[in-house]
Amino acid sequence: MKRKSHNQLIKITKTMSDRIHTLSGYFHEYQKSVTQPEEFWARIADSFHWKKRWDKVLDWNFEEPDVKWFVNAKLNITENILERHLYTIGDRPAIIWEPNDPNEEGRTLTYKELYKEVCKFSNVLQEKGIKKGDRVIIYMPMIPEAAIAMLACARIGAVHSVVFAGFSSSSLADRIEDCKAKAVLTSDGNFRGSKKIAVKAVVDEALEKATVDTVIVYQRTHQEVSMKSGRDFWWHELVEGVSEQHEAVETDSEDMLFILYTSGSTGKPKGVVHTVGGYMVYTKYSFENVFQYTPGDVYWCTADVGWITGHSYIVYGPLLAGATTLMFEGVPTFPDAGRFWSVVEKHQVNQFYTAPTAIRALQAHGTEPIEPYDLSSLKVLGSVGEPINEEAWNWYHTHVGKSRCPIVDTWWQTETGGILVSPIAGITPTKPAYATLPLPGIQLCIVDAEGNELKGNSVEGNLCVKFPWPSMIRTTYGDHERCKQTYFSTYKGMYFTGDGVKRDHDGYYRILGRVDDVINVSGHRMGTAEVENAINEHPLVVESAVVGYPHEVKGQGIYAYVICDMKNRTEENLTNEIKDTVSKIIGPIAKPDKIQIVSGLPKTRSGKIMRRILRKVAEGTVDNLGDTSTLLDPEVVQEIIEGRQ
Ligand code: 6R9
């Protein structure tokens, strides 16, 4: 026992040496990571617990693509979260849970308690016949059990796929089917603001289309739900009397850890696959460095576990680092617009990580809701999900950070697994709206439309990465060709991000937004084709085209041009019906903000919709439509301009 804790201490001391403390230290580490990437990552990886060390650090080829990190190493990621911390910081809070209603008592799980809960639920899953490699869907609200469910899957080697609990039953059914899940873990309902939302009922509806063997339901709201005998079980009944010990299953470094579905420029969401070893190493490393987390700090990321930010920077990164991670069930404006700040004060939050859309929404309420609260515990502020405009950056900096907290504007994606471009808090000098510099190990490249690398500073183009990093996407589930086509074929030998970027005269990166048909609504990715497919499901819709337009709070709003057969409907009735259809098919987050009924769409002679024109009309910049001479029916453009919403 003594010996074990001694080893643990050595590891923790070693971990601290992976920390960047100065700007010259950052440049030094960056340089090392580029000239000797394998040595660099081996050193970082050495501070983890591996059941068997790797034979080779990296094997890669971006043509296929085929990327392997820590080849043939064996481990269980949850041992690096749980066992690793038991003897050293077992009594430290791992998860602090703040409920939706401030009058309800919250919960705190120490590392020891988290260990017990994860072990118990791992035993439950195995008793239900779930084995290594099986896929498990998690469709749950923001409660500690969502994290427990993820970790229990990881502990038994099962592959979790968390589906954001705001998605509709048909989105859920598609995901269950795509990954052929064996089980769904869910809750009876969900509290969000003043609403009580049915969750199990959505699962029931999804399971009319897709099938699984087992459904496990956590009781959160105590609302009435139907339980199908032999398939549906109560979480609290299953864990009763179950052993609090569980031996973690050995996984390979390249075994799948999770699948997370995300929108692309084509209609169907793709299952981004992340694997165990590299994801573990990169999320912890990036978490500790970007946020400059020090032991004892309370860190809060306001994302939902249904998105990649929740995976990497609520659950895995912080817990691997032995941090205290706060999980919040509610919304920023309930019971009032001061809720975030009251939580910061209550739990003495040190690092606060949120999205520009939340900042803008709160900015609209003015500074009054902030004033009653003591925010002096804050040390670092973070931003993620979309470009942060200068105004929101300045407001965040002045009113939340009181001009003394560095802001880390972190750029990354579901596919990148972790933060790739970001300041190191308090170390990298920041500039409003700039994600600044790549983290160690990240070799960025800006290319023009032909794929030529744009070298030097003061250039603008498409953002690519030319060398692998440990937490990168390995494949798209069940369709490797799609992964190859989407990310590795546009520019030979490079991972293409889909984002436009500028590198300024200082070599700082500013992300300019998507260059493909993906729009970013409140930090949520939405494929225009996906929204169009949903709109087209309405029986009276003939054709539609969706574009993004600048929206004050959401960053981008959804603007839909729809050709339809009006029958006896008024325009208002029809647009409401279309919004409901989209809500039902994808979820409320995909509901168009504006719908314009049109008699035709601007198409080229080859039948391609000229989205450039539709985007300009939606933006209101109609005096500069560019060349419209290749259009089949130029008159339609005038009609569209006149009918602009
Ligand atoms: C983590 C996450 C990825 C897309 C990405 C980009 C946009 C994310 C950003 C940002 C500018 C930032 N994005 N962070 N744009 N500055 N700091 O959001 O993943 O949901 O997959 O979205 O979000 O366009 O390509 P994901």
XYZ file of C-alpha atoms and ligand atoms in Angstrom:
671
model
C 0.000 0.000 0.000
C 2.758 2.409 1.005
C 4.694 1.531 -2.073
C 1.698 2.084 -4.301
C 1.064 5.551 -2.952
C 4.741 6.335 -3.376
C 4.513 5.379 -7.062
C 1.390 7.438 -7.434
C 3.216 10.421 -5.999
C 6.049 9.996 -8.440
C 3.514 9.978 -11.245
C 1.799 13.083 -9.987
C 5.101 14.929 -9.646
C 5.978 13.799 -13.123
C 2.656 15.042 -14.451
C 3.363 18.463 -13.048
C 6.532 18.575 -15.128
C 4.421 18.252 -18.283
C 3.006 21.625 -17.446
C 3.881 24.705 -19.428
C 4.721 27.602 -17.122
C 6.136 30.301 -19.353
C 5.838 31.552 -22.904
C 9.380 30.454 -23.707
C 8.462 27.084 -22.179
C 5.547 26.858 -24.592
C 7.753 27.608 -27.613
C 10.315 25.116 -26.379
C 7.723 22.352 -25.932
C 6.125 23.184 -29.277
C 9.466 22.914 -31.022
C 10.190 19.570 -29.386
C 6.753 18.248 -30.321
C 7.412 19.017 -33.984
C 10.999 17.870 -34.298
C 10.607 14.764 -32.115
C 6.887 14.003 -31.933
C 7.272 10.406 -30.796
C 9.654 11.249 -27.980
C 7.458 14.166 -27.003
C 4.246 12.134 -26.727
C 5.972 9.156 -25.148
C 7.124 11.427 -22.362
C 3.586 12.734 -21.790
C 2.097 9.240 -22.013
C 4.574 7.876 -19.481
C 2.737 9.608 -16.670
C -0.318 7.354 -17.202
C -0.936 3.848 -15.986
C -0.624 1.321 -18.815
C -1.168 -2.393 -18.285
C 1.344 -2.931 -21.050
C 3.532 -0.245 -22.594
C 3.404 0.455 -26.355
C 5.681 -1.143 -28.930
C 5.746 1.986 -31.022
C 4.413 5.482 -30.323
C 2.905 6.240 -33.727
C 1.995 4.542 -36.975
C 0.304 6.706 -39.536
C -0.782 7.335 -43.058
C -3.170 10.127 -44.019
C -4.047 8.554 -47.395
C -6.148 5.710 -46.011
C -6.336 7.252 -43.341
C -4.824 4.872 -40.818
C -3.588 6.363 -37.572
C -2.461 4.417 -34.505
C -1.081 5.896 -31.311
C 0.705 3.886 -28.628
C 0.648 0.793 -30.789
C -0.207 -2.448 -28.922
C -0.344 -0.724 -25.550
C -2.965 -2.085 -23.145
C -4.855 -0.067 -20.585
C -8.188 0.885 -19.146
C -8.893 4.601 -19.232
C -10.995 4.482 -16.056
C -8.074 3.112 -14.039
C -6.366 6.368 -14.931
C -9.357 8.243 -13.543
C -10.311 6.108 -10.567
C -7.659 3.724 -9.198
C -4.950 6.234 -10.008
C -6.495 8.824 -7.704
C -7.876 6.606 -4.927
C -4.871 6.621 -2.607
C -3.775 10.156 -3.262
C -6.860 12.325 -3.663
C -9.681 9.848 -2.979
C -11.530 12.273 -0.722
C -11.298 15.189 -3.124
C -14.509 16.062 -4.983
C -14.454 14.622 -8.489
C -17.896 15.847 -9.543
C -19.851 18.679 -7.982
C -23.396 18.592 -9.296
C -25.543 21.703 -9.329
C -29.219 20.964 -10.025
C -31.542 22.924 -12.261
C -33.484 24.302 -9.304
C -31.249 26.281 -6.918
C -33.489 25.214 -4.026
C -32.815 21.553 -4.586
C -29.802 20.169 -2.815
C -26.817 19.454 -5.040
C -24.496 16.468 -4.836
C -20.785 15.958 -4.557
C -19.014 12.749 -5.482
C -15.468 12.310 -4.275
C -13.052 10.212 -6.311
C -13.716 7.317 -3.904
C -17.471 7.656 -4.322
C -17.194 7.965 -8.067
C -15.069 4.817 -8.089
C -17.769 2.890 -6.210
C -20.584 4.136 -8.429
C -18.707 3.341 -11.610
C -17.785 -0.129 -10.329
C -21.377 -0.866 -9.367
C -22.749 0.235 -12.697
C -20.022 -1.640 -14.588
C -21.204 -4.788 -12.819
C -24.801 -3.982 -13.756
C -23.936 -3.557 -17.425
C -22.025 -6.827 -17.487
C -24.908 -8.620 -15.787
C -27.110 -7.363 -18.589
C -24.809 -9.112 -21.022
C -23.007 -6.054 -22.339
C -19.506 -6.944 -23.415
C -16.345 -5.338 -24.718
C -16.975 -3.733 -28.105
C -20.785 -3.535 -27.721
C -22.319 -0.132 -28.385
C -24.398 1.573 -25.705
C -26.468 4.713 -26.268
C -26.613 7.244 -23.442
C -29.602 9.610 -23.677
C -29.584 11.416 -20.351
C -29.860 14.798 -18.707
C -26.931 16.570 -17.038
C -26.740 14.462 -13.913
C -23.720 12.638 -12.452
C -25.193 9.346 -13.683
C -24.497 10.459 -17.262
C -20.780 10.559 -16.419
C -21.053 7.344 -14.393
C -22.696 5.664 -17.384
C -19.923 6.810 -19.732
C -17.188 5.647 -17.384
C -18.872 2.304 -16.700
C -19.022 1.638 -20.458
C -15.347 2.554 -20.759
C -14.512 0.322 -17.802
C -16.034 -2.775 -19.392
C -14.657 -1.886 -22.832
C -18.088 -1.102 -24.274
C -18.372 1.823 -26.693
C -20.609 4.661 -25.578
C -22.477 6.950 -27.856
C -24.021 9.861 -26.016
C -26.967 11.453 -27.792
C -27.858 14.975 -26.657
C -31.160 14.654 -24.765
C -32.683 17.471 -26.825
C -32.617 15.351 -29.981
C -35.904 13.960 -31.277
C -36.963 10.322 -31.224
C -36.181 9.903 -34.893
C -32.649 11.323 -34.524
C -32.198 8.968 -31.597
C -33.554 6.005 -33.571
C -31.167 6.752 -36.471
C -28.197 6.712 -34.107
C -29.316 3.526 -32.344
C -29.619 1.855 -35.718
C -26.436 3.231 -37.207
C -24.273 1.833 -34.416
C -26.508 -1.190 -33.728
C -26.631 -0.423 -30.048
C -27.380 -3.154 -27.537
C -28.689 -0.909 -24.793
C -30.003 2.577 -24.075
C -29.275 4.296 -20.757
C -31.742 7.063 -20.027
C -33.887 8.810 -17.396
C -37.601 9.221 -16.769
C -37.478 12.951 -17.422
C -35.342 16.040 -17.357
C -35.655 19.400 -15.554
C -34.661 22.338 -17.708
C -35.472 25.815 -16.494
C -39.147 25.904 -15.603
C -39.875 22.878 -17.782
C -40.107 19.195 -17.041
C -39.251 17.289 -20.182
C -40.160 13.704 -20.992
C -37.067 11.662 -21.798
C -38.114 8.010 -21.497
C -41.164 8.694 -23.691
C -38.801 9.836 -26.466
C -36.798 6.636 -26.055
C -40.026 4.598 -26.277
C -40.909 6.321 -29.526
C -37.411 5.732 -30.920
C -37.649 2.062 -29.994
C -40.702 1.656 -32.170
C -38.282 2.063 -35.089
C -35.048 0.692 -33.693
C -34.467 -2.184 -31.293
C -32.201 -2.773 -28.336
C -32.129 -5.575 -25.767
C -31.977 -3.428 -22.662
C -33.091 -0.008 -21.448
C -31.936 1.258 -18.045
C -33.854 4.206 -16.625
C -32.553 6.551 -13.942
C -35.274 8.142 -11.844
C -34.773 11.900 -11.915
C -38.148 13.637 -12.158
C -40.367 10.832 -10.833
C -42.828 11.408 -13.632
C -44.854 8.513 -14.878
C -43.260 6.415 -17.598
C -44.075 3.130 -19.238
C -41.719 0.242 -18.649
C -41.619 -2.685 -21.044
C -41.151 -5.867 -19.131
C -38.010 -7.807 -19.961
C -36.470 -4.811 -21.713
C -36.759 -1.845 -19.366
C -35.205 -1.712 -15.890
C -34.883 0.912 -13.161
C -31.329 2.027 -12.505
C -31.855 2.205 -8.717
C -33.201 -1.344 -8.588
C -30.338 -2.763 -10.632
C -27.567 -1.185 -8.551
C -29.044 -2.317 -5.248
C -26.762 -4.734 -3.469
C -24.331 -4.885 -6.382
C -20.616 -5.184 -5.589
C -18.669 -1.935 -5.286
C -15.630 -3.619 -6.743
C -15.014 -4.222 -10.372
C -11.936 -5.263 -12.235
C -11.439 -3.025 -15.236
C -11.383 -4.817 -18.586
C -8.141 -4.579 -20.521
C -8.498 -2.649 -23.774
C -6.067 -1.967 -26.575
C -4.891 1.597 -27.061
C -6.699 1.627 -30.414
C -9.963 0.032 -29.224
C -12.959 2.311 -29.638
C -13.776 4.461 -26.623
C -16.801 6.228 -28.039
C -18.782 7.247 -31.078
C -20.199 10.748 -31.216
C -22.516 11.723 -34.046
C -21.998 15.071 -35.663
C -23.357 16.967 -38.633
C -21.434 17.349 -41.830
C -22.200 18.950 -45.139
C -24.224 15.961 -46.338
C -27.570 14.867 -44.938
C -26.730 12.102 -42.514
C -24.871 12.710 -39.240
C -21.676 10.715 -39.064
C -20.401 8.697 -36.143
C -16.993 10.123 -35.263
C -14.889 7.401 -33.641
C -12.349 8.067 -30.894
C -10.049 5.440 -29.429
C -8.815 4.900 -25.903
C -5.079 5.638 -25.611
C -4.544 8.759 -27.658
C -7.754 10.386 -26.492
C -6.763 9.807 -22.877
C -3.313 11.323 -23.283
C -4.421 14.350 -25.254
C -7.526 15.369 -23.274
C -5.666 15.380 -19.967
C -2.623 17.147 -21.387
C -4.661 19.851 -23.120
C -6.983 20.331 -20.127
C -4.159 20.915 -17.652
C -2.221 23.213 -19.895
C -4.903 25.326 -21.504
C -6.774 26.007 -18.264
C -3.681 25.929 -16.029
C -5.641 23.815 -13.601
C -3.961 23.491 -10.212
C -4.940 20.838 -7.645
C -7.836 21.977 -5.491
C -9.314 24.301 -8.108
C -12.990 24.033 -9.042
C -13.442 23.924 -12.792
C -16.765 24.445 -14.554
C -17.599 23.816 -18.186
C -21.211 24.675 -19.019
C -21.519 22.392 -22.058
C -23.780 19.345 -22.207
C -22.244 15.869 -22.102
C -24.084 15.238 -25.365
C -21.451 17.283 -27.209
C -17.721 16.707 -27.584
C -16.948 19.565 -25.188
C -18.812 17.690 -22.474
C -16.942 14.472 -23.259
C -13.445 15.925 -23.292
C -13.709 18.821 -20.869
C -16.418 17.918 -18.361
C -15.735 14.210 -18.049
C -12.489 12.766 -19.411
C -9.894 15.577 -19.382
C -10.690 16.944 -15.910
C -11.197 13.531 -14.279
C -7.985 12.168 -15.772
C -6.246 15.179 -14.251
C -7.775 14.526 -10.810
C -9.658 17.797 -11.056
C -12.954 18.830 -9.494
C -15.400 19.238 -12.338
C -18.723 20.968 -11.868
C -21.728 19.637 -13.720
C -24.727 21.920 -14.129
C -28.172 20.577 -14.955
C -29.913 23.853 -15.721
C -29.869 26.784 -18.116
C -28.165 30.208 -17.846
C -31.401 32.149 -17.388
C -33.227 30.111 -14.743
C -34.443 31.258 -12.279
C -32.880 34.448 -13.650
C -30.010 35.723 -15.768
C -27.690 35.726 -12.743
C -27.659 31.940 -12.388
C -24.188 31.320 -13.819
C -22.726 33.919 -11.483
C -24.574 32.603 -8.464
C -23.133 29.135 -9.197
C -19.641 30.610 -9.601
C -19.963 32.274 -6.200
C -21.586 29.294 -4.490
C -18.937 26.804 -5.573
C -16.023 29.239 -5.764
C -15.373 28.343 -9.378
C -11.812 29.015 -10.573
C -11.989 28.150 -14.282
C -15.180 28.878 -16.198
C -15.653 27.576 -19.757
C -18.691 28.495 -21.849
C -19.861 29.338 -25.367
C -20.080 32.730 -27.113
C -23.825 32.248 -27.618
C -24.333 32.079 -23.834
C -22.148 35.149 -23.360
C -24.146 37.105 -25.935
C -27.459 35.987 -24.456
C -26.351 37.164 -20.999
C -24.858 40.347 -22.403
C -28.359 41.232 -23.597
C -29.470 41.294 -19.927
C -26.843 43.907 -19.077
C -24.466 43.809 -16.124
C -27.109 44.061 -13.404
C -27.527 40.287 -12.976
C -23.758 39.984 -12.361
C -23.453 42.700 -9.745
C -24.815 40.880 -6.669
C -22.237 38.109 -6.951
C -18.670 37.777 -5.820
C -16.707 36.460 -8.792
C -13.288 36.891 -7.210
C -12.621 33.122 -7.266
C -12.399 33.190 -11.079
C -8.918 32.820 -12.521
C -9.491 31.728 -16.122
C -12.343 32.171 -18.593
C -12.821 29.952 -21.627
C -14.787 30.116 -24.855
C -15.666 27.339 -27.298
C -18.009 26.334 -30.074
C -17.949 29.208 -32.522
C -15.991 32.332 -33.294
C -16.315 34.827 -30.462
C -16.931 38.352 -31.689
C -14.845 41.160 -30.239
C -17.764 42.759 -28.449
C -18.670 39.565 -26.588
C -14.988 38.938 -25.831
C -14.614 42.409 -24.322
C -17.812 42.113 -22.313
C -16.742 38.710 -20.944
C -13.301 40.052 -20.126
C -14.477 43.259 -18.445
C -17.644 42.256 -16.646
C -17.125 38.593 -15.814
C -13.331 38.493 -15.573
C -13.103 42.025 -14.122
C -10.225 42.625 -16.545
C -7.958 40.280 -14.574
C -8.768 36.800 -15.948
C -7.168 35.603 -19.168
C -9.643 34.343 -21.782
C -8.802 31.118 -23.584
C -10.590 31.060 -26.933
C -10.288 27.355 -27.709
C -10.703 26.159 -31.267
C -11.369 22.486 -31.923
C -13.947 20.017 -33.236
C -15.728 16.744 -32.490
C -13.221 15.167 -34.870
C -10.159 16.610 -33.154
C -11.166 15.164 -29.772
C -9.404 17.960 -27.906
C -8.429 21.621 -28.149
C -5.956 22.276 -30.986
C -5.590 26.045 -31.039
C -5.802 28.111 -27.882
C -3.866 30.411 -25.625
C -2.288 28.791 -22.559
C -4.100 30.672 -19.795
C -2.108 33.545 -18.430
C 0.912 32.651 -20.547
C 0.057 33.275 -24.193
C -0.755 36.962 -24.726
C -4.341 37.114 -25.997
C -6.063 39.196 -28.657
C -9.871 39.459 -28.808
C -11.395 36.961 -31.273
C -8.108 35.130 -31.822
C -7.636 31.498 -30.812
C -3.928 32.485 -30.962
C -1.464 29.571 -31.306
C -1.500 25.780 -31.779
C -0.918 23.558 -28.766
C 2.224 21.428 -28.726
C 1.930 18.559 -31.187
C -0.422 20.412 -33.534
C 1.065 21.148 -36.955
C -1.329 23.499 -38.688
C -1.266 24.391 -42.328
C -3.224 27.004 -44.278
C -3.999 26.112 -47.887
C -5.605 27.924 -50.798
C -8.447 26.407 -52.837
C -5.955 24.392 -54.903
C -4.285 22.948 -51.853
C -1.095 25.007 -52.009
C 0.301 25.719 -48.605
C 0.268 29.424 -47.775
C 3.459 29.983 -45.879
C 4.422 32.935 -43.733
C 2.214 35.409 -41.922
C -0.683 37.613 -43.039
C -2.378 34.838 -45.020
C -5.934 33.569 -45.177
C -7.273 30.231 -46.412
C -8.527 26.826 -45.357
C -7.330 25.291 -42.134
C -5.666 21.869 -42.299
C -3.475 19.790 -40.010
C -0.553 17.980 -41.583
C 0.627 15.672 -38.823
C -1.370 13.353 -36.541
C -2.140 14.194 -32.924
C -3.208 11.599 -30.350
C -6.933 12.430 -30.007
C -7.767 12.711 -33.691
C -10.716 10.968 -35.379
C -9.868 7.400 -36.443
C -12.864 6.628 -38.650
C -16.547 7.315 -39.140
C -18.430 4.394 -37.691
C -19.333 1.720 -40.223
C -18.175 3.808 -43.192
C -14.428 4.392 -43.361
C -14.681 5.703 -46.911
C -16.782 8.595 -45.668
C -14.050 9.552 -43.205
C -11.504 9.462 -46.011
C -13.664 11.500 -48.387
C -14.737 14.097 -45.842
C -11.469 14.850 -44.127
C -8.519 13.431 -46.030
C -9.316 13.787 -49.719
C -9.881 17.521 -50.250
C -6.187 18.238 -49.723
C -3.778 15.375 -50.232
C -1.904 14.234 -47.168
C -3.755 16.555 -44.819
C -6.668 16.556 -42.409
C -9.093 19.243 -43.594
C -11.080 20.949 -40.836
C -13.808 22.620 -42.909
C -12.947 25.968 -41.321
C -11.557 29.113 -42.861
C -8.738 30.833 -41.006
C -6.476 33.855 -41.024
C -2.894 33.952 -39.736
C -2.103 37.556 -38.920
C 1.199 39.452 -38.924
C 2.052 38.034 -35.486
C 1.426 34.463 -36.583
C -1.780 34.357 -34.527
C -4.746 32.320 -35.787
C -8.237 33.693 -36.123
C -10.942 31.209 -37.085
C -13.320 32.672 -39.644
C -16.044 29.997 -39.617
C -17.067 27.085 -41.804
C -16.299 27.056 -45.482
C -18.623 24.110 -46.190
C -22.385 23.687 -45.909
C -22.326 23.445 -42.164
C -23.869 26.194 -40.083
C -23.133 26.875 -36.472
C -26.235 27.735 -34.488
C -25.514 28.618 -30.864
C -22.344 26.570 -31.126
C -24.228 23.533 -32.446
C -23.245 22.160 -35.793
C -25.961 21.696 -38.325
C -25.656 20.453 -41.876
C -27.824 22.506 -44.208
C -28.688 19.286 -46.055
C -29.849 17.708 -42.820
C -32.270 20.572 -42.126
C -33.442 20.524 -45.763
C -34.160 16.790 -45.551
C -36.276 17.399 -42.459
C -38.186 20.292 -44.074
C -38.838 18.156 -47.152
C -40.595 15.598 -44.964
C -43.545 17.976 -44.700
C -46.059 16.627 -47.215
C -46.683 19.995 -48.894
C -43.022 20.878 -49.360
C -41.678 20.456 -52.874
C -38.123 21.647 -52.386
C -36.096 23.687 -49.940
C -32.722 25.339 -49.469
C -31.232 26.282 -46.129
C -28.474 28.786 -45.394
C -27.051 30.459 -42.312
C -27.314 34.194 -41.618
C -25.758 36.357 -38.892
C -27.812 36.205 -35.701
C -27.138 38.482 -32.754
C -27.303 35.830 -30.061
C -26.978 32.492 -31.827
C -24.038 33.496 -34.003
C -25.816 32.051 -36.999
C -29.534 31.579 -37.520
C -31.220 29.158 -39.907
C -32.890 30.708 -42.965
C -34.988 28.374 -45.107
C -36.293 29.030 -48.605
C -39.166 26.678 -49.289
C -41.165 25.866 -52.386
C -44.495 24.375 -51.424
C -48.001 23.631 -52.379
C -49.996 26.016 -50.179
C -53.287 24.047 -50.325
C -55.639 26.007 -48.057
C -53.016 27.036 -45.541
C -51.993 30.557 -44.685
C -48.300 31.247 -44.885
C -48.145 31.498 -41.111
C -49.799 28.123 -40.583
C -47.541 26.468 -43.062
C -44.312 27.929 -41.694
C -45.333 26.858 -38.191
C -46.046 23.351 -39.433
C -42.653 23.235 -41.130
C -40.921 24.347 -37.931
C -42.760 21.605 -36.013
C -41.736 19.034 -38.599
C -38.060 19.943 -38.219
C -38.380 19.935 -34.462
C -39.885 16.464 -34.578
C -37.379 15.042 -37.011
C -34.131 16.502 -35.671
C -34.949 18.401 -32.478
C -35.844 21.973 -31.480
C -32.255 23.188 -32.008
C -32.647 22.746 -35.776
C -35.870 24.761 -36.092
C -35.474 27.434 -38.795
C -35.526 30.998 -37.481
C -36.910 32.316 -40.746
C -38.853 30.612 -43.490
C -39.512 32.274 -46.805
C -42.018 30.678 -49.158
C -40.764 31.054 -52.728
C -41.972 29.959 -56.153
C -38.523 28.837 -57.279
C -34.878 28.624 -56.234
C -31.941 30.188 -58.081
C -30.372 27.290 -59.976
C -27.590 27.022 -62.480
C -28.211 25.384 -65.829
C -26.765 22.213 -64.401
C -29.412 22.263 -61.661
C -27.207 23.325 -58.745
C -28.738 25.689 -56.232
C -26.656 28.883 -56.050
C -26.391 29.125 -52.309
C -24.125 32.123 -52.569
C -27.130 34.171 -53.703
C -29.411 32.760 -51.032
C -26.802 33.528 -48.381
C -26.489 37.124 -49.548
C -30.242 37.653 -49.517
C -30.509 36.143 -46.040
C -27.668 38.400 -44.852
C -29.345 41.407 -46.454
C -26.405 42.235 -48.720
C -28.398 42.161 -51.943
C -26.640 44.995 -53.738
C -23.679 42.747 -54.420
C -24.997 39.462 -55.731
C -22.122 38.753 -58.096
C -22.512 37.006 -61.399
C -26.042 35.702 -61.916
C -25.734 35.133 -65.657
C -25.480 31.361 -65.380
C -28.867 31.151 -63.696
C -31.633 29.214 -65.336
C -34.294 31.662 -64.257
C -32.850 35.040 -63.192
C -36.310 36.459 -62.361
C -36.632 34.270 -59.360
C -33.824 36.241 -57.678
C -35.861 39.448 -57.762
C -38.849 37.667 -56.231
C -36.642 36.247 -53.475
C -35.158 39.679 -52.689
C -38.613 41.202 -52.450
C -39.951 38.497 -50.168
C -36.980 38.577 -47.783
C -37.963 37.844 -44.168
C -15.642 21.886 -29.847
C -16.751 22.044 -30.839
C -16.718 22.385 -34.421
C -16.816 23.668 -35.201
C -15.486 24.092 -35.782
C -15.661 25.593 -35.868
C -16.481 25.926 -34.646
C -15.438 25.626 -32.357
C -14.392 27.511 -32.105
C -15.008 27.499 -33.376
C -14.171 29.581 -33.816
C -13.643 28.678 -31.737
N -15.657 26.321 -33.486
N -14.685 26.332 -31.507
N -14.893 28.530 -34.227
N -13.563 29.681 -32.639
N -13.049 28.800 -30.545
O -17.422 23.049 -30.849
O -16.941 20.985 -31.687
O -19.423 20.879 -32.202
O -17.711 19.615 -33.575
O -17.934 22.100 -33.733
O -17.200 24.732 -34.332
O -16.367 25.940 -37.014
O -15.272 23.477 -37.035
P -18.063 20.834 -32.798
